[in-house]
mmCIF file of C-alpha atoms in Angstrom:
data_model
loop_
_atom_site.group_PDB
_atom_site.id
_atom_site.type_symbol
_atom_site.label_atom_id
_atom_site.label_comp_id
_atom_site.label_asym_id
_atom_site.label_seq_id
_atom_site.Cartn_x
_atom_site.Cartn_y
_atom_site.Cartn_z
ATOM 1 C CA UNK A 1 2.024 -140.937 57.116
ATOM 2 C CA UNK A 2 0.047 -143.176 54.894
ATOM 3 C CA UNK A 3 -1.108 -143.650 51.467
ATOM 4 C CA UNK A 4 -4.446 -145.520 50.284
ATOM 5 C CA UNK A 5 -4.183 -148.980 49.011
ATOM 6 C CA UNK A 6 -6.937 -148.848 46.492
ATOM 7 C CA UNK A 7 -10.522 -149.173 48.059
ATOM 8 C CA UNK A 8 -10.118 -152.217 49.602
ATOM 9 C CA UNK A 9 -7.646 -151.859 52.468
ATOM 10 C CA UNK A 10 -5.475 -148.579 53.381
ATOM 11 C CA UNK A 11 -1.704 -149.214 53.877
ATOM 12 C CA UNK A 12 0.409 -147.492 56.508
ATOM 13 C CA UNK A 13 4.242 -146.180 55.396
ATOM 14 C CA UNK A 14 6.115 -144.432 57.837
ATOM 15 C CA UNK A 15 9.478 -143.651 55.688
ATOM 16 C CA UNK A 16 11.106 -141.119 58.072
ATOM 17 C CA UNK A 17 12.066 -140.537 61.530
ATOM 18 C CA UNK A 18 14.863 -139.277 63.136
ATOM 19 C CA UNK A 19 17.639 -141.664 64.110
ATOM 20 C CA UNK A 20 17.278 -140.396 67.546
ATOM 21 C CA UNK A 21 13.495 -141.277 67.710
ATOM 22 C CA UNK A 22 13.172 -144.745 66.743
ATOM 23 C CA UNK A 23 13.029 -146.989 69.187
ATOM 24 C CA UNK A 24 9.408 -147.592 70.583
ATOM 25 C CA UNK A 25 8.363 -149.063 74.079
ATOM 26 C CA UNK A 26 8.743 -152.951 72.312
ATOM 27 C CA UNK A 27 12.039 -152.719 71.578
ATOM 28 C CA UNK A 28 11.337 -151.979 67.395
ATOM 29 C CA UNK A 29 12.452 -149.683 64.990
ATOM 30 C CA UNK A 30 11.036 -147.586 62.135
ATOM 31 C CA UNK A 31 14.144 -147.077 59.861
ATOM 32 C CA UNK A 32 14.637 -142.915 59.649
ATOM 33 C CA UNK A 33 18.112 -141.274 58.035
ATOM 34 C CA UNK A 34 19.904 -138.313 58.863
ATOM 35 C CA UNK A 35 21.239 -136.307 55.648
ATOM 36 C CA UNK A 36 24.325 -134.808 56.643
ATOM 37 C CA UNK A 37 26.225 -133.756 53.440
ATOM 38 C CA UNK A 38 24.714 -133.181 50.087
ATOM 39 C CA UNK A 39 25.939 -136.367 47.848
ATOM 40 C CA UNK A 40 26.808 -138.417 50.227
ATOM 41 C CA UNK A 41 25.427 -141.348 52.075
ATOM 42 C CA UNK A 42 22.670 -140.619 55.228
ATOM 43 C CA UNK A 43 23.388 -141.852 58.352
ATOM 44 C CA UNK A 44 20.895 -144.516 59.047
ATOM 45 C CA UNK A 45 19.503 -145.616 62.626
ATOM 46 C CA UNK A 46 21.653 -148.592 62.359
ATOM 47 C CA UNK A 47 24.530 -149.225 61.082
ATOM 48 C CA UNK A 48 26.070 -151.018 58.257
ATOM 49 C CA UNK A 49 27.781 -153.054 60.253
ATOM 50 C CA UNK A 50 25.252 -153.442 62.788
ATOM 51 C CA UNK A 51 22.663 -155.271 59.976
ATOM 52 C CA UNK A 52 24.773 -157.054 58.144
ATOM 53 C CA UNK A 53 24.959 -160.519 60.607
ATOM 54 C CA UNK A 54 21.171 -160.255 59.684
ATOM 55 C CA UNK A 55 21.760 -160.464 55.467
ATOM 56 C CA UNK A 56 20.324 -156.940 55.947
ATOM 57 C CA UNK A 57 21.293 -153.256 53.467
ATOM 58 C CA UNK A 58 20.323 -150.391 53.615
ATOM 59 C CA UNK A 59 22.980 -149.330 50.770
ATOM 60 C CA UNK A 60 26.295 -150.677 49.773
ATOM 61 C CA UNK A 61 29.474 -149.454 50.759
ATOM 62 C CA UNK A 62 31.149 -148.055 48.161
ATOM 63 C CA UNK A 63 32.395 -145.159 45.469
ATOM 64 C CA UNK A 64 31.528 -145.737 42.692
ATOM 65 C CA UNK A 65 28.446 -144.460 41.264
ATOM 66 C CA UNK A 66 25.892 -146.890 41.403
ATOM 67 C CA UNK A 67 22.610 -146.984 42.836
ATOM 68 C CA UNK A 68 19.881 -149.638 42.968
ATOM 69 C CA UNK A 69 15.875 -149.130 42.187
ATOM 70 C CA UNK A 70 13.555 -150.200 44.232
ATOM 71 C CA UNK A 71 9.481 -149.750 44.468
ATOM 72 C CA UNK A 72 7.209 -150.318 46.978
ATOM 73 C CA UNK A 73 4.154 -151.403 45.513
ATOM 74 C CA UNK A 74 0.702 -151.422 47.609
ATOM 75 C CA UNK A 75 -1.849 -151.368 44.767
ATOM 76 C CA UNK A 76 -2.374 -150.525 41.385
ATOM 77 C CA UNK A 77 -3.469 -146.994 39.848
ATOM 78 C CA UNK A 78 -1.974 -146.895 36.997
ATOM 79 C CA UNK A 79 1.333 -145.294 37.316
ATOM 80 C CA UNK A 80 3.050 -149.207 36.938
ATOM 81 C CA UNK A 81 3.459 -148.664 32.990
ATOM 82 C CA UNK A 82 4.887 -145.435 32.580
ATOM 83 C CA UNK A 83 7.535 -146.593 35.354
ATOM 84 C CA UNK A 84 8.119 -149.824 33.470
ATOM 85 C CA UNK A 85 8.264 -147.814 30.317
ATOM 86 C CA UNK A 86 11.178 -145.306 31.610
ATOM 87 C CA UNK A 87 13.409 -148.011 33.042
ATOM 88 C CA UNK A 88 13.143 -149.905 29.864
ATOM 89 C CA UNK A 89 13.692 -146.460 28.168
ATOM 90 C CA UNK A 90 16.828 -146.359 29.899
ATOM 91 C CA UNK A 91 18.508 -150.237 30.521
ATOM 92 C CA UNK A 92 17.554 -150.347 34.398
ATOM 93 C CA UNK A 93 16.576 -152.885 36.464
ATOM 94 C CA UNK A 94 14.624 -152.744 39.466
ATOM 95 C CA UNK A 95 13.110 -154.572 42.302
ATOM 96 C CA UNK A 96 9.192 -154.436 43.046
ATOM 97 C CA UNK A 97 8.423 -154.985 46.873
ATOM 98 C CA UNK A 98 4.670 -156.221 46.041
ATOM 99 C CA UNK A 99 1.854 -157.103 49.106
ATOM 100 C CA UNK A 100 0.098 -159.943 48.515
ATOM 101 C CA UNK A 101 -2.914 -158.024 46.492
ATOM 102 C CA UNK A 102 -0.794 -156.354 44.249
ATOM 103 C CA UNK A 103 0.078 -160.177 42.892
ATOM 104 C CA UNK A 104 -3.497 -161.200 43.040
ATOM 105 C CA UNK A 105 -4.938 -157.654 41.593
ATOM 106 C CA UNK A 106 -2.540 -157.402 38.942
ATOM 107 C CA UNK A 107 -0.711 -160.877 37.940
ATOM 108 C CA UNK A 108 -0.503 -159.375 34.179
ATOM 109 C CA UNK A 109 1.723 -156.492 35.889
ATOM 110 C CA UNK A 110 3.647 -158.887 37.426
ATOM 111 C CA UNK A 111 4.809 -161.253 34.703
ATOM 112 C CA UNK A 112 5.911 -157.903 32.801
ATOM 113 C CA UNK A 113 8.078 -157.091 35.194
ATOM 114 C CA UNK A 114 9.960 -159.899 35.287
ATOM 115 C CA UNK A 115 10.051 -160.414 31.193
ATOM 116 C CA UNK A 116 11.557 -157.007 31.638
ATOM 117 C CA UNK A 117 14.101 -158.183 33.769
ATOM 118 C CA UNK A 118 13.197 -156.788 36.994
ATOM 119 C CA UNK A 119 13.307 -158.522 40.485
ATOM 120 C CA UNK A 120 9.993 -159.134 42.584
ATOM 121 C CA UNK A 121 10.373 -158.591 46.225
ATOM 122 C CA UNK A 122 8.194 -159.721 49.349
ATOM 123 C CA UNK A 123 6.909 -156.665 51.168
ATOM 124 C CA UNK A 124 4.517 -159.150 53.098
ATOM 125 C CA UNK A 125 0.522 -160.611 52.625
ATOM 126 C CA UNK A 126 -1.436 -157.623 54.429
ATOM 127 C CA UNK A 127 1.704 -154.790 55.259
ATOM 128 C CA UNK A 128 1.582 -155.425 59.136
ATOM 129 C CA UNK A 129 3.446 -153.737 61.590
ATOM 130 C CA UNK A 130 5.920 -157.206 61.458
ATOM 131 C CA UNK A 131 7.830 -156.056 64.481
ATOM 132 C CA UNK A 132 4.884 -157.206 66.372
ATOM 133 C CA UNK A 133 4.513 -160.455 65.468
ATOM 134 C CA UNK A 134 6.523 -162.421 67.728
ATOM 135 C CA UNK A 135 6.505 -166.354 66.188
ATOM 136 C CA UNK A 136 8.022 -167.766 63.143
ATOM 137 C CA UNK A 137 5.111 -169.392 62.421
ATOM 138 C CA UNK A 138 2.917 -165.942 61.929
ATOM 139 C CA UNK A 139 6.155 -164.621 60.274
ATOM 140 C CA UNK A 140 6.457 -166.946 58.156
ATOM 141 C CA UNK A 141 2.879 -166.758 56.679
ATOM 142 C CA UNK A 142 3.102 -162.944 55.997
ATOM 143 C CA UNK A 143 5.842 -164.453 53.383
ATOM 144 C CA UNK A 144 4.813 -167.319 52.506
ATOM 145 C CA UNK A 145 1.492 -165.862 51.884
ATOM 146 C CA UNK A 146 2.947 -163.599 49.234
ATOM 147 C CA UNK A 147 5.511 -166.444 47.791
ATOM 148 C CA UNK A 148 2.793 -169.110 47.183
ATOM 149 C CA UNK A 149 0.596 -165.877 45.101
ATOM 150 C CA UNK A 150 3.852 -165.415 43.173
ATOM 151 C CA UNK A 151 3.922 -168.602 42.594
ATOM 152 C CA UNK A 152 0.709 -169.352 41.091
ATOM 153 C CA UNK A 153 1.107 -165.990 38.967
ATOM 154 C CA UNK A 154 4.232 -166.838 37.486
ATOM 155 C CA UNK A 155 5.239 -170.936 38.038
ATOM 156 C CA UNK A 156 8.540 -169.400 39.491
ATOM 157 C CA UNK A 157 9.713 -169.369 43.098
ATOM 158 C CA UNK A 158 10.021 -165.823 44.512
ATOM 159 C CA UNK A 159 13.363 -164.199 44.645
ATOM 160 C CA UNK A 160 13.568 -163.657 48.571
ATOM 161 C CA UNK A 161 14.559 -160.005 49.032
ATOM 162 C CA UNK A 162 12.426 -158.509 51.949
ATOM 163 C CA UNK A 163 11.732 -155.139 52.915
ATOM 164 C CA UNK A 164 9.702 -154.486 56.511
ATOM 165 C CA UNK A 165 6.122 -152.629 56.047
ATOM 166 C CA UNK A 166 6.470 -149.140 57.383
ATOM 167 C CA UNK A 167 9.894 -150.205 58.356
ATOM 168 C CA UNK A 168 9.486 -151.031 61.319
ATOM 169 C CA UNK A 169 11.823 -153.894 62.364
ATOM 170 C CA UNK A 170 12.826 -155.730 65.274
ATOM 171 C CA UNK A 171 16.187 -157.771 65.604
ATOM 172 C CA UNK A 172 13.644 -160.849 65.827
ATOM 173 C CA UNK A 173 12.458 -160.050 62.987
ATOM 174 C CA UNK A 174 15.528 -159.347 61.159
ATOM 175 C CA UNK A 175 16.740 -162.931 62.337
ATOM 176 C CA UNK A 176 13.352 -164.590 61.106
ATOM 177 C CA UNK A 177 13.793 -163.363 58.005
ATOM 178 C CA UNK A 178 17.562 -164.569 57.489
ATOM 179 C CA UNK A 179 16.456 -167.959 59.154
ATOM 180 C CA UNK A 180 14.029 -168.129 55.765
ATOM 181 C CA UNK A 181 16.397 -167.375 53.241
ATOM 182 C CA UNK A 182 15.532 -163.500 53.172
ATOM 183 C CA UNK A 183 18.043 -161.056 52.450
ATOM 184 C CA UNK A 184 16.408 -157.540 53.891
ATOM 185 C CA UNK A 185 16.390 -154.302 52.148
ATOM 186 C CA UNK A 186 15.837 -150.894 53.894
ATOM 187 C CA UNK A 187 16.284 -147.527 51.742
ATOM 188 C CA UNK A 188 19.231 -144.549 52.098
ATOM 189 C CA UNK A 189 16.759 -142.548 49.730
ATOM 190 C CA UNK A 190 13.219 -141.563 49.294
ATOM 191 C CA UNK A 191 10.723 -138.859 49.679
ATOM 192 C CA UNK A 192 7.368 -138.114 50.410
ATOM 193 C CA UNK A 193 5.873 -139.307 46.818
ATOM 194 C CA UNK A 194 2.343 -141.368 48.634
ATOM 195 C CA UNK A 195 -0.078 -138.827 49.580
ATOM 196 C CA UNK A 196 -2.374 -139.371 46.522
ATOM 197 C CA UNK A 197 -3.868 -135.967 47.008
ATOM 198 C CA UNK A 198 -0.951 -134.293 47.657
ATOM 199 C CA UNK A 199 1.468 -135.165 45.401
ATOM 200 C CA UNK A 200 4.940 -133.448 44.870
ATOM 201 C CA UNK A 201 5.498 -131.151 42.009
ATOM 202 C CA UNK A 202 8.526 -132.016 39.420
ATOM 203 C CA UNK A 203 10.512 -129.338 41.073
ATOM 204 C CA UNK A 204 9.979 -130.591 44.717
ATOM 205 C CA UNK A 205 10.760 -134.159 43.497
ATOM 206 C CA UNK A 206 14.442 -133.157 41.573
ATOM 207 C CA UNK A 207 15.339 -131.373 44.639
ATOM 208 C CA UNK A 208 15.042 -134.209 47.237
ATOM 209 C CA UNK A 209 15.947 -136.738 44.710
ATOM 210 C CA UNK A 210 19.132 -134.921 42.624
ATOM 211 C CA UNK A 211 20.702 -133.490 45.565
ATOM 212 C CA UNK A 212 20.453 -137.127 47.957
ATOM 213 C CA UNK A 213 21.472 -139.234 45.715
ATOM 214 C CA UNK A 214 24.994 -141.180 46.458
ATOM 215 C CA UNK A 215 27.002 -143.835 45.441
ATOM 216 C CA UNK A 216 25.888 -146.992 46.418
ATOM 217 C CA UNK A 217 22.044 -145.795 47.016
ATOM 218 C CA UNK A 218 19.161 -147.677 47.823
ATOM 219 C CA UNK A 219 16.174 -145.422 46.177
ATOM 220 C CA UNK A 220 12.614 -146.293 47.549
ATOM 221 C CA UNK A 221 10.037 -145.141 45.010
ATOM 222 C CA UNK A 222 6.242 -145.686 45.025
ATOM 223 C CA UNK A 223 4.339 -147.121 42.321
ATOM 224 C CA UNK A 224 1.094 -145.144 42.724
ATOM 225 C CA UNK A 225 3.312 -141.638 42.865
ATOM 226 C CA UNK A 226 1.762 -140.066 39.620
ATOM 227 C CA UNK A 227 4.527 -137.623 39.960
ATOM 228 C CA UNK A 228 7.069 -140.610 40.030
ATOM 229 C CA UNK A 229 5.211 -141.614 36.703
ATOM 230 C CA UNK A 230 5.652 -138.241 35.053
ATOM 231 C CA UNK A 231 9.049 -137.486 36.076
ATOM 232 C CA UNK A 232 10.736 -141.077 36.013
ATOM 233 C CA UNK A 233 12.730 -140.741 32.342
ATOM 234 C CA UNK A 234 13.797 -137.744 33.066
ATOM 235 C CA UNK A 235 14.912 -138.232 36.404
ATOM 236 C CA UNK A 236 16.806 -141.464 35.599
ATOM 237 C CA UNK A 237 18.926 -139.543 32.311
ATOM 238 C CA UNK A 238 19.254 -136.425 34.660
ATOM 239 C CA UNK A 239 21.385 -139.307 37.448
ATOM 240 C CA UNK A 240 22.987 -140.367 34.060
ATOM 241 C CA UNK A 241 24.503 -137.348 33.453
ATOM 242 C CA UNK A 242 25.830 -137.105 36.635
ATOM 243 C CA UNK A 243 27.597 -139.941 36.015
ATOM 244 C CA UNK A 244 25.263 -142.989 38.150
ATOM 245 C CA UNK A 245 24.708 -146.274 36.965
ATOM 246 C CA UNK A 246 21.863 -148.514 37.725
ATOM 247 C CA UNK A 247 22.403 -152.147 39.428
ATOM 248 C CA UNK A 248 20.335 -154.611 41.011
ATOM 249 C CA UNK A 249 20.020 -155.859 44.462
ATOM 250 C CA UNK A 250 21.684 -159.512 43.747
ATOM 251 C CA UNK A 251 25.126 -157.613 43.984
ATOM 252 C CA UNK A 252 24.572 -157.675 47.410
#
Protein backbone atom coordinates (compact mmCIF):
# COMPACT_ATOMS: atom_id res chain seq x y z
CA UNK A 1 0.00 0.00 0.00
CA UNK A 2 1.44 3.37 -0.65
CA UNK A 3 0.62 6.91 -0.95
CA UNK A 4 2.54 9.65 -3.16
CA UNK A 5 4.89 11.95 -1.47
CA UNK A 6 4.35 14.96 -3.62
CA UNK A 7 6.22 14.78 -7.07
CA UNK A 8 9.42 14.41 -5.88
CA UNK A 9 9.77 11.01 -4.23
CA UNK A 10 6.80 8.35 -3.55
CA UNK A 11 6.63 7.00 0.06
CA UNK A 12 5.78 3.41 0.94
CA UNK A 13 3.20 2.75 4.19
CA UNK A 14 2.31 -0.61 4.88
CA UNK A 15 -0.16 -0.02 8.06
CA UNK A 16 -1.69 -3.53 8.25
CA UNK A 17 -0.90 -7.08 8.34
CA UNK A 18 -1.97 -9.81 10.19
CA UNK A 19 -0.18 -10.64 13.42
CA UNK A 20 0.34 -14.01 12.05
CA UNK A 21 2.11 -12.69 8.86
CA UNK A 22 4.75 -10.48 9.96
CA UNK A 23 7.80 -11.77 10.20
CA UNK A 24 9.84 -11.68 6.85
CA UNK A 25 12.92 -13.90 5.81
CA UNK A 26 15.39 -11.05 7.84
CA UNK A 27 14.04 -11.49 10.91
CA UNK A 28 11.73 -7.86 10.72
CA UNK A 29 8.41 -6.92 11.34
CA UNK A 30 5.70 -4.74 9.79
CA UNK A 31 3.47 -3.86 12.85
CA UNK A 32 -0.33 -5.34 11.86
CA UNK A 33 -3.32 -5.58 14.75
CA UNK A 34 -5.96 -7.93 15.21
CA UNK A 35 -9.44 -6.23 16.27
CA UNK A 36 -11.06 -8.59 18.41
CA UNK A 37 -13.86 -6.73 20.33
CA UNK A 38 -15.46 -3.53 19.31
CA UNK A 39 -14.01 -0.77 21.95
CA UNK A 40 -11.41 -2.38 23.07
CA UNK A 41 -7.72 -2.52 22.52
CA UNK A 42 -6.27 -4.73 19.19
CA UNK A 43 -4.00 -7.25 19.75
CA UNK A 44 -0.78 -6.13 18.29
CA UNK A 45 2.10 -8.46 16.79
CA UNK A 46 4.01 -7.79 19.86
CA UNK A 47 3.27 -7.31 22.95
CA UNK A 48 3.18 -4.64 25.49
CA UNK A 49 5.39 -6.18 27.44
CA UNK A 50 7.48 -7.50 24.82
CA UNK A 51 8.45 -3.57 23.57
CA UNK A 52 8.65 -1.95 26.45
CA UNK A 53 12.68 -2.91 27.43
CA UNK A 54 12.99 -1.05 24.01
CA UNK A 55 11.16 2.56 25.35
CA UNK A 56 8.69 1.30 22.70
CA UNK A 57 4.18 1.84 22.70
CA UNK A 58 2.02 0.96 20.77
CA UNK A 59 -0.82 2.28 23.32
CA UNK A 60 -0.92 2.64 27.02
CA UNK A 61 -2.34 0.36 29.34
CA UNK A 62 -5.11 1.63 30.83
CA UNK A 63 -9.11 2.56 31.41
CA UNK A 64 -9.62 5.48 31.29
CA UNK A 65 -10.58 7.21 28.25
CA UNK A 66 -7.79 8.75 26.74
CA UNK A 67 -6.25 8.52 23.51
CA UNK A 68 -3.23 10.20 21.92
CA UNK A 69 -3.01 11.92 18.19
CA UNK A 70 -0.60 11.21 16.08
CA UNK A 71 0.13 12.08 12.14
CA UNK A 72 2.30 10.77 9.82
CA UNK A 73 3.35 13.38 7.65
CA UNK A 74 5.15 12.59 4.12
CA UNK A 75 4.49 15.85 2.24
CA UNK A 76 2.40 18.68 2.04
CA UNK A 77 -1.05 19.08 0.04
CA UNK A 78 -2.77 21.10 1.87
CA UNK A 79 -4.84 19.23 4.29
CA UNK A 80 -2.06 20.46 7.32
CA UNK A 81 -4.38 23.62 8.18
CA UNK A 82 -7.70 22.37 8.42
CA UNK A 83 -6.13 19.54 10.79
CA UNK A 84 -4.33 22.20 12.79
CA UNK A 85 -7.49 24.20 12.75
CA UNK A 86 -9.81 21.26 14.32
CA UNK A 87 -7.40 20.31 17.08
CA UNK A 88 -7.11 23.88 18.05
CA UNK A 89 -10.97 23.95 17.63
CA UNK A 90 -11.07 21.44 20.18
CA UNK A 91 -7.88 21.79 22.99
CA UNK A 92 -5.83 18.71 21.49
CA UNK A 93 -2.48 18.11 21.14
CA UNK A 94 -0.79 16.01 18.78
CA UNK A 95 2.42 14.64 17.55
CA UNK A 96 3.61 15.12 13.78
CA UNK A 97 5.97 12.19 12.61
CA UNK A 98 7.60 14.51 9.74
CA UNK A 99 10.42 12.99 6.94
CA UNK A 100 13.04 15.08 6.43
CA UNK A 101 11.25 17.08 3.33
CA UNK A 102 8.29 17.80 5.07
CA UNK A 103 10.76 20.12 7.46
CA UNK A 104 12.60 21.45 4.51
CA UNK A 105 9.27 21.87 2.17
CA UNK A 106 7.28 23.38 4.74
CA UNK A 107 9.37 24.97 7.83
CA UNK A 108 6.36 27.67 8.13
CA UNK A 109 4.08 24.44 8.86
CA UNK A 110 6.34 23.38 11.22
CA UNK A 111 6.89 26.28 13.59
CA UNK A 112 2.88 26.40 13.74
CA UNK A 113 2.70 23.34 15.03
CA UNK A 114 4.69 23.71 17.74
CA UNK A 115 3.30 27.48 18.71
CA UNK A 116 0.19 25.39 18.81
CA UNK A 117 1.51 23.16 21.20
CA UNK A 118 1.96 20.09 19.33
CA UNK A 119 4.97 17.62 19.45
CA UNK A 120 7.25 17.00 16.26
CA UNK A 121 8.30 13.48 15.79
CA UNK A 122 11.20 11.80 13.66
CA UNK A 123 9.69 9.48 11.08
CA UNK A 124 13.29 9.41 9.43
CA UNK A 125 15.33 11.57 6.36
CA UNK A 126 14.05 9.49 3.19
CA UNK A 127 11.19 6.78 4.93
CA UNK A 128 13.48 3.63 4.38
CA UNK A 129 12.65 0.29 5.08
CA UNK A 130 14.96 0.92 8.61
CA UNK A 131 14.83 -2.74 9.44
CA UNK A 132 17.39 -3.09 6.82
CA UNK A 133 19.88 -1.00 7.78
CA UNK A 134 22.07 -2.89 9.94
CA UNK A 135 24.79 -0.09 11.58
CA UNK A 136 24.28 2.64 13.99
CA UNK A 137 26.08 4.75 12.02
CA UNK A 138 23.44 4.60 8.86
CA UNK A 139 20.76 4.59 11.65
CA UNK A 140 21.75 7.21 13.12
CA UNK A 141 21.83 9.53 10.01
CA UNK A 142 18.19 8.67 8.98
CA UNK A 143 17.65 10.69 12.48
CA UNK A 144 19.99 12.82 12.70
CA UNK A 145 19.29 13.84 9.24
CA UNK A 146 15.80 14.91 10.23
CA UNK A 147 16.97 16.44 13.84
CA UNK A 148 19.68 18.77 12.39
CA UNK A 149 16.52 20.09 9.58
CA UNK A 150 14.46 20.63 12.74
CA UNK A 151 16.93 22.28 14.03
CA UNK A 152 17.71 24.85 11.60
CA UNK A 153 13.78 25.38 11.14
CA UNK A 154 13.07 26.04 14.56
CA UNK A 155 16.59 26.74 16.85
CA UNK A 156 15.09 23.90 19.09
CA UNK A 157 16.36 20.36 19.54
CA UNK A 158 13.86 17.73 18.32
CA UNK A 159 11.68 16.00 20.80
CA UNK A 160 12.90 12.29 20.12
CA UNK A 161 9.71 10.25 19.66
CA UNK A 162 10.25 7.79 16.67
CA UNK A 163 7.95 5.92 14.68
CA UNK A 164 9.48 3.13 11.96
CA UNK A 165 8.57 3.95 8.09
CA UNK A 166 6.07 1.40 6.95
CA UNK A 167 6.56 -0.11 10.31
CA UNK A 168 8.69 -2.29 9.72
CA UNK A 169 11.03 -2.88 12.71
CA UNK A 170 13.65 -5.08 13.78
CA UNK A 171 14.71 -5.65 17.54
CA UNK A 172 18.10 -3.95 16.25
CA UNK A 173 16.45 -1.38 15.36
CA UNK A 174 14.27 -0.96 18.25
CA UNK A 175 17.58 -1.06 20.43
CA UNK A 176 19.31 1.66 18.12
CA UNK A 177 16.77 3.81 18.62
CA UNK A 178 16.64 3.55 22.60
CA UNK A 179 20.57 3.66 22.50
CA UNK A 180 19.82 7.44 20.90
CA UNK A 181 17.46 8.67 23.25
CA UNK A 182 14.31 7.58 21.09
CA UNK A 183 11.26 6.57 22.65
CA UNK A 184 9.28 4.51 19.66
CA UNK A 185 5.72 4.87 18.79
CA UNK A 186 3.70 2.26 16.78
CA UNK A 187 -0.27 2.80 16.36
CA UNK A 188 -3.41 0.50 17.96
CA UNK A 189 -5.56 2.61 15.38
CA UNK A 190 -5.72 3.71 11.85
CA UNK A 191 -7.25 3.15 8.53
CA UNK A 192 -6.73 3.25 5.06
CA UNK A 193 -6.92 7.30 4.72
CA UNK A 194 -3.46 7.53 1.89
CA UNK A 195 -4.63 6.51 -1.39
CA UNK A 196 -4.94 10.09 -2.79
CA UNK A 197 -7.28 8.88 -5.45
CA UNK A 198 -9.16 6.81 -3.47
CA UNK A 199 -10.02 8.38 -0.56
CA UNK A 200 -12.60 7.17 2.12
CA UNK A 201 -15.98 8.68 2.30
CA UNK A 202 -17.14 10.36 5.84
CA UNK A 203 -19.21 7.32 6.43
CA UNK A 204 -16.39 4.73 5.76
CA UNK A 205 -14.05 6.87 7.95
CA UNK A 206 -16.68 7.08 11.31
CA UNK A 207 -17.09 3.46 10.98
CA UNK A 208 -13.42 2.29 11.27
CA UNK A 209 -12.58 5.16 13.43
CA UNK A 210 -15.87 5.37 16.07
CA UNK A 211 -16.19 1.78 16.50
CA UNK A 212 -11.94 1.08 17.16
CA UNK A 213 -11.37 3.51 19.22
CA UNK A 214 -10.25 2.49 23.02
CA UNK A 215 -8.91 3.74 25.98
CA UNK A 216 -5.48 4.37 25.91
CA UNK A 217 -5.29 4.58 21.85
CA UNK A 218 -2.59 5.43 19.73
CA UNK A 219 -4.51 6.96 16.47
CA UNK A 220 -2.27 7.15 13.27
CA UNK A 221 -3.74 9.75 10.92
CA UNK A 222 -2.31 11.09 7.63
CA UNK A 223 -1.80 14.57 6.85
CA UNK A 224 -2.51 14.48 3.09
CA UNK A 225 -6.02 12.41 3.87
CA UNK A 226 -8.43 15.17 2.44
CA UNK A 227 -11.07 13.14 4.06
CA UNK A 228 -9.10 13.39 7.44
CA UNK A 229 -9.25 17.25 6.66
CA UNK A 230 -12.99 17.34 6.15
CA UNK A 231 -14.04 15.13 8.83
CA UNK A 232 -11.39 15.98 11.66
CA UNK A 233 -13.81 18.49 14.00
CA UNK A 234 -16.33 16.43 13.80
CA UNK A 235 -14.71 13.33 14.43
CA UNK A 236 -12.76 14.64 17.45
CA UNK A 237 -16.40 16.19 19.28
CA UNK A 238 -18.13 12.89 18.08
CA UNK A 239 -14.94 10.84 20.58
CA UNK A 240 -15.93 13.72 23.01
CA UNK A 241 -19.18 12.70 23.43
CA UNK A 242 -18.31 9.40 24.03
CA UNK A 243 -16.58 10.44 26.76
CA UNK A 244 -12.43 10.38 25.33
CA UNK A 245 -9.99 12.79 26.19
CA UNK A 246 -7.01 13.80 24.24
CA UNK A 247 -3.26 13.46 25.73
CA UNK A 248 0.08 13.59 24.43
CA UNK A 249 2.76 11.11 23.99
CA UNK A 250 5.17 12.56 26.94
CA UNK A 251 2.78 10.61 29.39
CA UNK A 252 4.49 7.79 28.32
Amino acid sequence: MSFLAGEAARVTVQHFRTPEAVTTASGSNSWGLSFQEEGKRPVGNASMEELAPYDAYFAKDTQEKKIYLTFDCGYENGNTPLILDALQKHNAKATFFVVGNFIKDNPNLVKEMIAEGHTVGNHTLTHPDMSGISSMEAFKKQLEGVENLYKEATGESMTKFYRPPQGIYSTTNLSMAKELGYKTFFWSLAYVDWYQDKQPTKEEAFDKLLKRIHPGAIVLLHNTSSTNGQILDELLGKWEEMGYTFGTLSEF
